[in-house]
């Protein structure tokens, strides 16, 4: 809409230089480099012509954009999927599985391989290699599973989106697949299931107590679709190499904000870490969000762990090391807030860590405001965190854009909130990642003021850092490997 101010481009998140982007695809760590492929329209800033864009990073902060890796063809779009890295004679081989979305409505899984570290791809002549003859079979995620005999096997999960089911296949060679089982339906109706992942995590760090976390993205469909739009959930269970089982019939919300979708984890991350990246938008209004010439941003990479919280295994999502390091090097200040609120100035590409004890201060609120007619209000009260985005600039994005996100944030001790704000991307990590709230926030182009208030007189410790936009840290190894780019490489 014309009265929506254009939002600034993030500096420590990946956005394509121009055009439409949605889901992260083919996240893989290979030959010392992080690869991010993604749903991309090489020809426009709306969804369509779906291809896999490609970017790499050596530190998960600075990304170099490369030419399109897998391009749509007449009659076939390249939907979401994944990549695994395996040892090969002269380095590694990457195997990609993606959904071929054909013009006749059929969706089936196809395979491609790369022997040059992900820059050129050879399509399997037998594509599609996994076909159920259906029209919503998509988003293959290939994961590793070591069986009791110590043998590495491959598991492919893909959804029948409208059935709200995940189908599991097994393979020894990453070529031929055997159907092993299906899971679902479960939880709310009126949604499609998309972009599954299955992540093994030790409960409370105990390697003898491995649990498997089935991760799903759910998108409301139908005439009376839920106006909150897309969101992610998970269910904790066990996996025996063929079947996922769970005692819990509940899908737990993974991120309580409006803009975290299609998140999946990297294959082959060092030390087997589970690192997730999501798309920071929502199908309800993704095309209306006023960013240009880029349209779509990835979240911060988050490291997943599984902790017992209030007696139940819960995903914990930690901010990436590069962000925490920024805080380590900055000075922490403590303010006693009495009648007057405290105002902190931020560049708008900033990290703010706040700690307080509600037993002393009572409720705490933070208001973020810039030069646009919009604001974000965080209110912590009685173990609940509410995050509201409001104002005419928010209303102008889309009728369903103004929102209040609610999540539980345990009290009974000090509370910690880490706010990462990078232009229009706000990610809140509460109590070191026990809860997260990710939202697009059209606060304007200028600096941001954070106004902190407490209900009663009390101390609030804070660290505020503006993240330097050191523009010139490209991924050095990436550039010489290939021909001129259709998007000039930039470090973001
Ligand atoms: C999820 C999704 C996937 C699909 C892709 C198409 O956001 O709908 O299910 O593969 O986007 O771009």
CSV table of C-alpha atoms and ligand atoms in Angstrom, one decimal:
chain,number,residue,atom,x,y,z
A,1,UNK,CA,0.0,0.0,0.0
A,2,UNK,CA,1.2,3.5,-0.8
A,3,UNK,CA,1.3,4.9,2.7
A,4,UNK,CA,3.5,2.1,4.1
A,5,UNK,CA,7.0,3.3,4.5
A,6,UNK,CA,9.6,1.0,3.0
A,7,UNK,CA,11.6,-0.9,5.6
A,8,UNK,CA,15.4,-0.9,6.0
A,9,UNK,CA,17.3,-4.0,4.8
A,10,UNK,CA,18.7,-6.2,7.6
A,11,UNK,CA,22.4,-6.2,8.1
A,12,UNK,CA,23.0,-9.4,10.1
A,13,UNK,CA,20.4,-11.6,8.6
A,14,UNK,CA,20.3,-13.1,5.1
A,15,UNK,CA,18.0,-11.4,2.6
A,16,UNK,CA,18.4,-11.8,-1.2
A,17,UNK,CA,19.6,-8.6,-2.9
A,18,UNK,CA,16.4,-8.5,-4.8
A,19,UNK,CA,13.2,-10.5,-5.5
A,20,UNK,CA,11.0,-12.9,-3.6
A,21,UNK,CA,12.3,-15.5,-1.1
A,22,UNK,CA,10.4,-17.9,1.2
A,23,UNK,CA,11.5,-21.2,2.9
A,24,UNK,CA,15.1,-22.1,3.7
A,25,UNK,CA,16.1,-25.2,1.7
A,26,UNK,CA,19.1,-27.5,1.6
A,27,UNK,CA,20.8,-26.2,4.8
A,28,UNK,CA,24.1,-28.0,4.9
A,29,UNK,CA,27.5,-27.5,6.4
A,30,UNK,CA,30.1,-28.7,3.8
A,31,UNK,CA,33.8,-28.2,3.3
A,32,UNK,CA,33.9,-25.7,6.1
A,33,UNK,CA,31.1,-23.5,4.8
A,34,UNK,CA,27.4,-23.0,5.6
A,35,UNK,CA,25.1,-23.3,2.7
A,36,UNK,CA,21.7,-21.7,2.6
A,37,UNK,CA,19.5,-22.5,-0.4
A,38,UNK,CA,16.0,-21.0,-0.5
A,39,UNK,CA,12.7,-20.7,-2.3
A,40,UNK,CA,13.4,-17.9,-4.8
A,41,UNK,CA,11.7,-16.2,-7.7
A,42,UNK,CA,14.6,-15.1,-10.0
A,43,UNK,CA,12.1,-13.0,-12.0
A,44,UNK,CA,10.0,-11.0,-9.5
A,45,UNK,CA,9.1,-9.9,-6.1
A,46,UNK,CA,6.1,-12.1,-5.7
A,47,UNK,CA,5.9,-15.8,-5.2
A,48,UNK,CA,6.3,-17.8,-8.4
A,49,UNK,CA,8.8,-19.3,-10.9
A,50,UNK,CA,10.0,-21.2,-7.8
A,51,UNK,CA,13.7,-22.0,-7.9
A,52,UNK,CA,16.5,-22.6,-5.3
A,53,UNK,CA,18.5,-19.5,-4.6
A,54,UNK,CA,21.9,-20.0,-3.0
A,55,UNK,CA,24.1,-18.2,-0.4
A,56,UNK,CA,27.1,-19.2,1.7
A,57,UNK,CA,28.7,-18.1,4.9
A,58,UNK,CA,31.7,-18.9,6.9
A,59,UNK,CA,30.3,-17.6,10.2
A,60,UNK,CA,26.4,-17.7,9.9
A,61,UNK,CA,26.4,-13.8,10.0
A,62,UNK,CA,27.8,-12.6,6.7
A,63,UNK,CA,26.3,-14.2,3.6
A,64,UNK,CA,27.4,-14.2,0.0
A,65,UNK,CA,24.7,-14.6,-2.6
A,66,UNK,CA,25.4,-16.9,-5.6
A,67,UNK,CA,23.6,-17.6,-8.8
A,68,UNK,CA,20.4,-19.6,-8.7
A,69,UNK,CA,21.3,-23.3,-8.0
A,70,UNK,CA,18.2,-25.1,-9.3
A,71,UNK,CA,16.0,-23.2,-11.7
A,72,UNK,CA,12.4,-23.7,-12.5
A,73,UNK,CA,11.5,-25.1,-15.9
A,74,UNK,CA,8.6,-25.0,-18.1
A,75,UNK,CA,6.0,-27.1,-16.3
A,76,UNK,CA,8.1,-27.7,-13.2
A,77,UNK,CA,8.7,-25.5,-10.2
A,78,UNK,CA,11.4,-26.4,-7.6
A,79,UNK,CA,9.7,-26.5,-4.2
A,80,UNK,CA,11.3,-27.0,-0.8
A,81,UNK,CA,13.7,-29.8,0.2
A,82,UNK,CA,17.0,-30.6,1.8
A,83,UNK,CA,20.6,-31.5,1.2
A,84,UNK,CA,23.0,-33.9,2.8
A,85,UNK,CA,26.8,-34.0,2.5
A,86,UNK,CA,28.6,-37.3,2.1
A,87,UNK,CA,32.3,-38.1,1.7
A,88,UNK,CA,33.5,-38.6,-1.9
A,89,UNK,CA,36.8,-39.5,-3.5
A,90,UNK,CA,37.9,-35.9,-4.0
A,91,UNK,CA,36.1,-34.2,-1.2
A,92,UNK,CA,32.3,-34.4,-0.6
A,93,UNK,CA,29.2,-35.0,-2.6
A,94,UNK,CA,26.0,-33.1,-1.9
A,95,UNK,CA,22.7,-34.8,-2.5
A,96,UNK,CA,19.6,-32.6,-2.8
A,97,UNK,CA,16.0,-33.8,-2.6
A,98,UNK,CA,13.4,-31.3,-3.6
A,99,UNK,CA,9.8,-31.3,-4.6
A,100,UNK,CA,9.0,-31.1,-8.3
A,101,UNK,CA,5.7,-29.2,-8.4
A,102,UNK,CA,4.4,-29.9,-11.9
A,103,UNK,CA,2.0,-27.7,-13.9
A,104,UNK,CA,-0.6,-30.5,-13.9
A,105,UNK,CA,-0.8,-30.3,-10.0
A,106,UNK,CA,1.3,-33.4,-9.2
A,107,UNK,CA,4.0,-33.0,-6.5
A,108,UNK,CA,6.7,-35.6,-6.2
A,109,UNK,CA,10.3,-35.8,-4.9
A,110,UNK,CA,13.3,-35.3,-7.2
A,111,UNK,CA,17.1,-35.8,-6.7
A,112,UNK,CA,20.1,-33.8,-7.8
A,113,UNK,CA,23.8,-34.1,-6.9
A,114,UNK,CA,26.7,-31.7,-6.8
A,115,UNK,CA,30.4,-32.4,-6.7
A,116,UNK,CA,31.7,-28.9,-6.6
A,117,UNK,CA,30.4,-27.9,-3.2
A,118,UNK,CA,26.9,-26.9,-4.2
A,119,UNK,CA,27.5,-24.5,-7.2
A,120,UNK,CA,26.6,-26.8,-10.1
A,121,UNK,CA,24.0,-29.6,-10.0
A,122,UNK,CA,23.2,-32.7,-12.0
A,123,UNK,CA,19.6,-33.8,-12.0
A,124,UNK,CA,18.8,-37.5,-11.7
A,125,UNK,CA,17.6,-38.8,-15.1
A,126,UNK,CA,15.0,-40.9,-13.2
A,127,UNK,CA,13.3,-37.8,-11.7
A,128,UNK,CA,10.9,-37.7,-10.0
A,129,UNK,CA,12.3,-40.6,-7.9
A,130,UNK,CA,9.6,-40.7,-5.2
A,131,UNK,CA,6.1,-40.3,-6.5
A,132,UNK,CA,2.8,-41.2,-4.8
A,133,UNK,CA,0.7,-39.8,-7.7
A,134,UNK,CA,-0.7,-37.1,-5.3
A,135,UNK,CA,-0.8,-33.3,-5.4
A,136,UNK,CA,0.4,-32.2,-1.9
A,137,UNK,CA,3.3,-34.6,-1.3
A,138,UNK,CA,6.2,-32.3,-0.6
A,139,UNK,CA,9.1,-30.8,1.4
A,140,UNK,CA,11.5,-33.9,1.7
A,141,UNK,CA,13.9,-33.6,4.6
A,142,UNK,CA,16.7,-36.2,4.6
A,143,UNK,CA,18.3,-37.0,8.0
A,144,UNK,CA,20.9,-39.4,9.3
A,145,UNK,CA,20.1,-42.3,11.5
A,146,UNK,CA,22.7,-44.7,13.0
A,147,UNK,CA,21.2,-48.1,13.8
A,148,UNK,CA,22.0,-50.4,16.7
A,149,UNK,CA,24.8,-52.0,14.6
A,150,UNK,CA,26.4,-48.6,14.1
A,151,UNK,CA,25.3,-48.5,10.4
A,152,UNK,CA,24.4,-45.1,8.9
A,153,UNK,CA,21.0,-45.1,7.3
A,154,UNK,CA,19.1,-42.3,5.6
A,155,UNK,CA,15.6,-41.3,6.5
A,156,UNK,CA,13.5,-39.1,4.2
A,157,UNK,CA,10.5,-37.4,5.7
A,158,UNK,CA,7.9,-35.6,3.5
A,159,UNK,CA,4.4,-34.4,4.1
A,160,UNK,CA,1.1,-35.2,2.6
A,161,UNK,CA,0.2,-31.7,3.4
A,162,UNK,CA,-3.6,-31.9,3.2
A,163,UNK,CA,-3.7,-35.2,5.1
A,164,UNK,CA,-1.6,-33.6,7.9
A,165,UNK,CA,0.7,-36.6,7.7
A,166,UNK,CA,4.4,-37.1,7.6
A,167,UNK,CA,5.6,-40.1,5.6
A,168,UNK,CA,8.9,-41.7,6.5
A,169,UNK,CA,11.2,-43.6,4.0
A,170,UNK,CA,14.5,-45.3,4.6
A,171,UNK,CA,17.5,-45.8,2.3
A,172,UNK,CA,21.0,-47.2,2.5
A,173,UNK,CA,22.3,-45.4,-0.6
A,174,UNK,CA,20.4,-42.1,-0.9
A,175,UNK,CA,18.9,-43.4,-4.1
A,176,UNK,CA,16.3,-46.1,-3.5
A,177,UNK,CA,13.8,-45.5,-0.8
A,178,UNK,CA,11.4,-47.8,1.1
A,179,UNK,CA,8.3,-46.6,2.7
A,180,UNK,CA,8.6,-47.2,6.4
A,181,UNK,CA,5.7,-45.5,8.2
A,182,UNK,CA,3.5,-42.5,8.5
A,183,UNK,CA,2.7,-40.2,11.4
A,184,UNK,CA,-0.5,-38.1,11.9
A,185,UNK,CA,-2.9,-36.5,11.5
A,186,UNK,CA,-2.8,-34.7,14.9
A,187,UNK,CA,-3.7,-31.4,16.4
A,188,UNK,CA,-5.7,-28.6,14.8
A,189,UNK,CA,-7.6,-29.2,11.6
A,190,UNK,CA,-8.0,-26.5,8.9
A,191,UNK,CA,-4.2,-26.4,8.2
A,192,UNK,CA,-1.8,-28.0,5.9
A,193,UNK,CA,1.4,-29.5,7.3
A,194,UNK,CA,4.6,-28.4,5.6
A,195,UNK,CA,8.4,-28.6,5.8
A,196,UNK,CA,8.9,-31.4,8.4
A,197,UNK,CA,12.1,-32.1,10.2
A,198,UNK,CA,13.1,-34.7,12.8
A,199,UNK,CA,15.9,-33.8,15.2
A,200,UNK,CA,17.6,-36.0,17.8
A,201,UNK,CA,18.4,-34.1,21.0
A,202,UNK,CA,19.6,-35.3,24.4
A,203,UNK,CA,17.1,-34.4,27.1
A,204,UNK,CA,18.8,-32.1,29.6
A,205,UNK,CA,22.1,-32.8,27.9
A,206,UNK,CA,22.1,-36.5,28.8
A,207,UNK,CA,23.4,-38.5,25.8
A,208,UNK,CA,21.8,-41.7,27.3
A,209,UNK,CA,18.4,-40.0,27.0
A,210,UNK,CA,18.0,-39.1,23.3
A,211,UNK,CA,14.6,-37.9,22.2
A,212,UNK,CA,13.4,-37.1,18.7
A,213,UNK,CA,11.7,-33.9,18.0
A,214,UNK,CA,9.3,-33.8,15.0
A,215,UNK,CA,9.1,-30.3,13.8
A,216,UNK,CA,6.2,-29.1,11.5
A,217,UNK,CA,5.1,-25.9,9.9
A,218,UNK,CA,1.4,-25.5,9.7
A,219,UNK,CA,-0.5,-23.1,7.4
A,220,UNK,CA,-4.2,-22.4,7.7
A,221,UNK,CA,-6.3,-23.1,4.6
A,222,UNK,CA,-9.9,-22.9,3.5
A,223,UNK,CA,-12.6,-20.2,3.4
A,224,UNK,CA,-12.5,-19.6,7.2
A,225,UNK,CA,-8.7,-19.9,7.6
A,226,UNK,CA,-7.2,-18.7,10.9
A,227,UNK,CA,-6.2,-15.1,10.4
A,228,UNK,CA,-3.1,-15.5,12.5
A,229,UNK,CA,-1.6,-17.4,9.6
A,230,UNK,CA,1.4,-19.6,9.4
A,231,UNK,CA,3.2,-21.0,12.5
A,232,UNK,CA,5.5,-23.8,13.6
A,233,UNK,CA,5.0,-26.5,16.2
A,234,UNK,CA,6.7,-29.6,17.4
A,235,UNK,CA,6.1,-32.9,19.2
A,236,UNK,CA,8.6,-34.8,21.3
A,237,UNK,CA,8.8,-38.5,20.9
A,238,UNK,CA,11.1,-41.5,20.0
A,239,UNK,CA,12.3,-42.8,16.7
A,240,UNK,CA,13.5,-46.4,16.1
A,241,UNK,CA,14.7,-46.0,12.5
A,242,UNK,CA,11.4,-46.6,10.9
A,243,UNK,CA,8.7,-45.2,13.1
A,244,UNK,CA,8.1,-42.0,15.1
A,245,UNK,CA,6.1,-42.5,18.3
A,246,UNK,CA,5.0,-40.1,21.0
A,247,UNK,CA,3.1,-40.3,24.3
A,248,UNK,CA,2.1,-36.7,23.9
A,249,UNK,CA,-0.8,-35.9,21.7
A,250,UNK,CA,0.0,-32.2,21.8
A,251,UNK,CA,1.7,-30.0,19.2
A,252,UNK,CA,3.7,-27.4,21.1
A,253,UNK,CA,4.1,-24.0,19.5
A,254,UNK,CA,7.8,-23.5,18.5
A,255,UNK,CA,7.9,-19.7,18.2
A,256,UNK,CA,5.0,-17.6,19.6
A,257,UNK,CA,5.5,-14.7,17.1
A,258,UNK,CA,3.8,-14.3,13.7
A,259,UNK,CA,6.8,-14.5,11.5
A,260,UNK,CA,8.8,-17.7,11.9
A,261,UNK,CA,8.0,-20.4,9.3
A,262,UNK,CA,9.4,-23.4,7.4
A,263,UNK,CA,12.3,-23.6,9.8
A,264,UNK,CA,14.6,-26.6,9.3
A,265,UNK,CA,18.1,-27.7,10.6
A,266,UNK,CA,21.4,-27.9,8.9
A,267,UNK,CA,22.8,-31.3,7.9
A,268,UNK,CA,26.4,-32.1,9.0
A,269,UNK,CA,26.8,-29.1,11.4
A,270,UNK,CA,30.0,-29.4,13.5
A,271,UNK,CA,29.6,-31.4,16.7
A,272,UNK,CA,26.2,-32.6,15.4
A,273,UNK,CA,24.7,-29.3,16.6
A,274,UNK,CA,21.0,-28.8,15.6
A,275,UNK,CA,21.0,-25.3,14.1
A,276,UNK,CA,17.7,-24.0,12.7
A,277,UNK,CA,16.9,-21.2,10.3
A,278,UNK,CA,13.3,-20.1,9.5
A,279,UNK,CA,11.7,-17.8,7.0
A,280,UNK,CA,10.7,-14.6,8.8
A,281,UNK,CA,7.3,-14.0,7.3
A,282,UNK,CA,3.8,-15.3,7.2
A,283,UNK,CA,1.8,-16.5,4.2
A,284,UNK,CA,-1.1,-14.4,5.4
A,285,UNK,CA,0.6,-11.1,4.3
A,286,UNK,CA,4.1,-12.0,3.0
A,287,UNK,CA,3.6,-10.3,-0.4
A,288,UNK,CA,2.2,-7.1,1.3
A,289,UNK,CA,5.2,-6.5,3.5
A,290,UNK,CA,6.8,-3.3,2.2
A,291,UNK,CA,10.4,-4.3,1.7
A,292,UNK,CA,12.0,-3.6,-1.7
A,293,UNK,CA,13.8,-4.7,-3.8
A,294,UNK,CA,14.3,-7.7,-1.5
A,295,UNK,CA,11.2,-9.6,-0.4
A,296,UNK,CA,11.8,-12.1,2.4
A,297,UNK,CA,14.3,-12.6,5.2
A,298,UNK,CA,15.8,-15.5,7.0
A,299,UNK,CA,15.8,-15.7,10.8
A,300,UNK,CA,18.9,-15.8,12.9
A,301,UNK,CA,20.3,-19.3,13.0
A,302,UNK,CA,19.2,-20.8,16.4
A,303,UNK,CA,20.8,-23.7,18.2
A,304,UNK,CA,18.2,-26.2,19.5
A,305,UNK,CA,18.4,-28.1,22.8
A,306,UNK,CA,15.8,-30.0,24.8
A,307,UNK,CA,15.3,-29.2,28.4
A,308,UNK,CA,12.8,-30.2,31.0
A,309,UNK,CA,10.7,-27.1,31.6
A,310,UNK,CA,7.8,-27.3,34.2
A,311,UNK,CA,8.1,-31.1,34.0
A,312,UNK,CA,8.0,-31.5,30.2
A,313,UNK,CA,10.6,-31.7,27.5
A,314,UNK,CA,10.7,-28.4,25.7
A,315,UNK,CA,12.7,-27.1,22.9
A,316,UNK,CA,15.1,-24.3,23.9
A,317,UNK,CA,16.4,-22.1,21.1
A,318,UNK,CA,19.6,-20.2,21.7
A,319,UNK,CA,20.7,-17.2,19.7
A,320,UNK,CA,23.8,-17.7,17.6
A,321,UNK,CA,27.3,-17.4,19.0
A,322,UNK,CA,28.1,-14.3,16.9
A,323,UNK,CA,25.3,-12.4,18.6
A,324,UNK,CA,26.1,-13.5,22.1
A,325,UNK,CA,29.7,-12.5,21.5
A,326,UNK,CA,28.6,-9.0,20.7
A,327,UNK,CA,27.1,-8.8,24.2
A,328,UNK,CA,30.1,-10.3,25.9
A,329,UNK,CA,32.3,-7.5,24.6
A,330,UNK,CA,29.9,-4.8,25.7
A,331,UNK,CA,29.6,-3.1,29.1
A,332,UNK,CA,26.6,-4.1,31.2
A,333,UNK,CA,24.8,-1.3,33.0
A,334,UNK,CA,22.3,-1.4,35.8
A,335,UNK,CA,19.6,1.2,36.2
A,336,UNK,CA,17.2,1.6,39.0
A,337,UNK,CA,13.8,2.5,37.5
A,338,UNK,CA,11.5,4.4,39.8
A,339,UNK,CA,8.8,6.8,38.6
A,340,UNK,CA,10.5,7.7,35.3
A,341,UNK,CA,11.0,5.2,32.5
A,342,UNK,CA,14.5,4.7,31.1
A,343,UNK,CA,15.1,5.4,27.5
A,344,UNK,CA,17.8,3.6,25.6
A,345,UNK,CA,18.8,4.6,22.1
A,346,UNK,CA,19.5,1.9,19.5
A,347,UNK,CA,20.7,2.2,15.9
A,348,UNK,CA,17.9,-0.3,14.8
A,349,UNK,CA,20.5,-3.0,14.0
A,350,UNK,CA,20.9,-3.8,17.7
A,351,UNK,CA,20.9,-6.4,20.5
A,352,UNK,CA,19.4,-5.6,23.9
A,353,UNK,CA,19.8,-7.9,26.8
A,354,UNK,CA,17.6,-7.1,29.9
A,355,UNK,CA,17.5,-8.8,33.2
A,356,UNK,CA,15.4,-8.1,36.2
A,357,UNK,CA,13.7,-9.7,39.1
A,358,UNK,CA,9.9,-9.4,39.0
A,359,UNK,CA,9.7,-10.1,42.7
A,360,UNK,CA,11.2,-6.6,43.1
A,361,UNK,CA,10.1,-4.7,40.1
A,362,UNK,CA,6.7,-6.1,39.4
A,363,UNK,CA,5.6,-6.0,35.8
A,364,UNK,CA,8.1,-4.7,33.2
A,365,UNK,CA,7.4,-3.2,29.8
A,366,UNK,CA,9.6,-2.2,26.9
A,367,UNK,CA,8.3,0.0,24.1
A,368,UNK,CA,10.2,0.2,20.8
A,369,UNK,CA,9.6,3.2,18.6
A,370,UNK,CA,11.2,4.7,15.6
A,371,UNK,CA,10.3,7.3,12.9
A,372,UNK,CA,7.3,5.3,11.6
A,373,UNK,CA,3.9,5.5,13.0
A,374,UNK,CA,4.1,2.1,14.6
A,375,UNK,CA,5.5,0.6,17.8
A,376,UNK,CA,6.1,-2.7,19.5
A,377,UNK,CA,5.2,-3.1,23.1
A,378,UNK,CA,6.5,-5.9,25.3
A,379,UNK,CA,4.8,-6.5,28.6
A,380,UNK,CA,6.0,-9.0,31.1
A,381,UNK,CA,3.4,-9.7,33.8
A,382,UNK,CA,2.7,-12.7,36.0
A,383,UNK,CA,4.7,-15.2,34.0
A,384,UNK,CA,3.3,-14.1,30.6
A,385,UNK,CA,5.1,-12.1,27.9
A,386,UNK,CA,2.9,-10.2,25.5
A,387,UNK,CA,4.3,-8.7,22.4
A,388,UNK,CA,2.1,-6.2,20.5
A,389,UNK,CA,2.8,-4.5,17.2
A,390,UNK,CA,0.4,-1.6,16.5
A,391,UNK,CA,0.1,1.7,14.8
A,392,UNK,CA,-1.0,2.9,11.4
A,393,UNK,CA,2.2,1.7,9.7
A,394,UNK,CA,1.4,-1.8,11.0
A,395,UNK,CA,-2.3,-1.5,9.9
A,396,UNK,CA,-1.3,-0.4,6.5
A,397,UNK,CA,0.7,-3.6,5.8
A,398,UNK,CA,-2.4,-5.8,5.9
A,399,UNK,CA,-5.6,-6.0,7.9
A,400,UNK,CA,-4.3,-9.0,9.8
A,401,UNK,CA,-0.8,-7.6,10.5
A,402,UNK,CA,-1.4,-5.8,13.8
A,403,UNK,CA,-1.0,-8.5,16.4
A,404,UNK,CA,-0.4,-9.5,20.0
A,405,UNK,CA,1.8,-12.6,20.6
A,406,UNK,CA,1.6,-14.3,24.0
A,407,UNK,CA,4.0,-16.7,25.5
A,408,UNK,CA,4.8,-18.1,29.0
A,409,UNK,CA,8.0,-16.9,30.5
A,410,UNK,CA,8.7,-18.6,33.8
A,411,UNK,CA,9.2,-16.4,36.9
A,412,UNK,CA,10.2,-17.5,40.3
A,413,UNK,CA,13.6,-15.9,39.8
A,414,UNK,CA,15.2,-13.2,37.6
A,415,UNK,CA,14.0,-13.0,34.0
A,416,UNK,CA,16.2,-12.4,31.0
A,417,UNK,CA,15.1,-11.1,27.6
A,418,UNK,CA,17.3,-10.8,24.6
A,419,UNK,CA,16.0,-8.6,21.8
A,420,UNK,CA,17.6,-8.9,18.4
A,421,UNK,CA,16.4,-6.1,16.2
A,422,UNK,CA,17.8,-5.9,12.6
A,423,UNK,CA,15.8,-3.4,10.6
A,424,UNK,CA,12.3,-4.9,10.5
A,425,UNK,CA,13.3,-8.2,12.1
A,426,UNK,CA,12.6,-8.5,15.8
A,427,UNK,CA,13.5,-11.8,17.5
A,428,UNK,CA,13.0,-12.1,21.2
A,429,UNK,CA,14.6,-14.9,23.2
A,430,UNK,CA,13.3,-15.2,26.7
A,431,UNK,CA,15.2,-16.9,29.5
A,432,UNK,CA,18.0,-18.0,27.3
A,433,UNK,CA,15.8,-19.3,24.6
A,434,UNK,CA,13.0,-21.1,26.6
A,435,UNK,CA,10.6,-19.1,24.6
A,436,UNK,CA,11.0,-17.1,21.4
A,437,UNK,CA,8.8,-14.5,19.7
A,438,UNK,CA,9.7,-13.5,16.1
A,439,UNK,CA,7.9,-10.7,14.4
A,440,UNK,CA,8.3,-8.4,11.4
A,441,UNK,CA,8.1,-4.8,12.8
A,442,UNK,CA,7.8,-1.8,10.4
A,443,UNK,CA,9.3,0.7,12.8
A,444,UNK,CA,10.8,3.0,10.2
A,445,UNK,CA,14.3,3.7,8.9
A,446,UNK,CA,15.8,5.8,11.7
A,447,UNK,CA,17.2,5.0,15.1
A,448,UNK,CA,15.0,3.3,17.7
A,449,UNK,CA,14.2,4.3,21.2
A,450,UNK,CA,13.6,1.5,23.7
A,451,UNK,CA,11.6,2.8,26.7
A,452,UNK,CA,11.7,0.5,29.7
A,453,UNK,CA,9.2,0.9,32.6
A,454,UNK,CA,8.7,-1.1,35.8
A,455,UNK,CA,5.7,-1.3,38.0
A,456,UNK,CA,7.7,-0.8,41.2
A,457,UNK,CA,11.0,0.8,41.9
A,458,UNK,CA,13.7,-1.8,41.1
A,459,UNK,CA,16.9,-2.6,39.3
A,460,UNK,CA,17.1,-3.6,35.6
A,461,UNK,CA,20.4,-4.7,34.2
A,462,UNK,CA,20.9,-4.2,30.5
A,463,UNK,CA,23.5,-4.5,27.7
A,464,UNK,CA,22.7,-2.6,24.5
A,465,UNK,CA,24.9,-3.1,21.4
A,466,UNK,CA,24.5,-1.7,17.9
A,467,UNK,CA,25.8,-4.4,15.5
A,468,UNK,CA,28.4,-2.9,13.3
A,469,UNK,CA,27.5,-3.3,9.6
A,470,UNK,CA,31.0,-4.4,8.6
A,471,UNK,CA,30.0,-4.7,5.0
A,472,UNK,CA,33.1,-6.3,3.7
A,473,UNK,CA,33.5,-9.8,5.1
A,474,UNK,CA,32.7,-11.9,2.1
A,475,UNK,CA,33.0,-15.7,2.2
A,476,UNK,CA,36.5,-15.6,0.7
A,477,UNK,CA,36.6,-19.3,-0.5
A,478,UNK,CA,33.3,-18.9,-2.2
A,479,UNK,CA,33.9,-16.3,-4.8
A,480,UNK,CA,36.5,-17.8,-7.2
A,481,UNK,CA,34.7,-21.1,-7.5
A,482,UNK,CA,32.3,-20.1,-10.2
A,483,UNK,CA,31.3,-17.9,-13.1
A,484,UNK,CA,30.0,-14.3,-13.0
A,485,UNK,CA,26.9,-14.0,-10.9
A,486,UNK,CA,23.5,-12.9,-11.9
A,487,UNK,CA,23.4,-11.2,-8.5
A,488,UNK,CA,26.7,-9.6,-7.7
A,489,UNK,CA,28.0,-11.1,-4.4
A,490,UNK,CA,27.7,-8.9,-1.4
A,491,UNK,CA,28.4,-9.5,2.2
A,492,UNK,CA,25.3,-8.5,4.1
B,1,LIG,C1,6.0,-23.7,2.7
B,1,LIG,C2,5.8,-24.0,1.3
B,1,LIG,C3,6.2,-25.5,1.0
B,1,LIG,C4,6.5,-25.5,-0.4
B,1,LIG,C5,7.0,-24.1,-0.7
B,1,LIG,C6,6.6,-23.5,-2.0
B,1,LIG,O1,6.2,-22.3,3.0
B,1,LIG,O2,4.4,-23.9,1.0
B,1,LIG,O3,5.3,-26.4,1.5
B,1,LIG,O4,7.4,-26.5,-0.8
B,1,LIG,O5,6.5,-23.3,0.4
B,1,LIG,O6,7.3,-22.3,-2.2
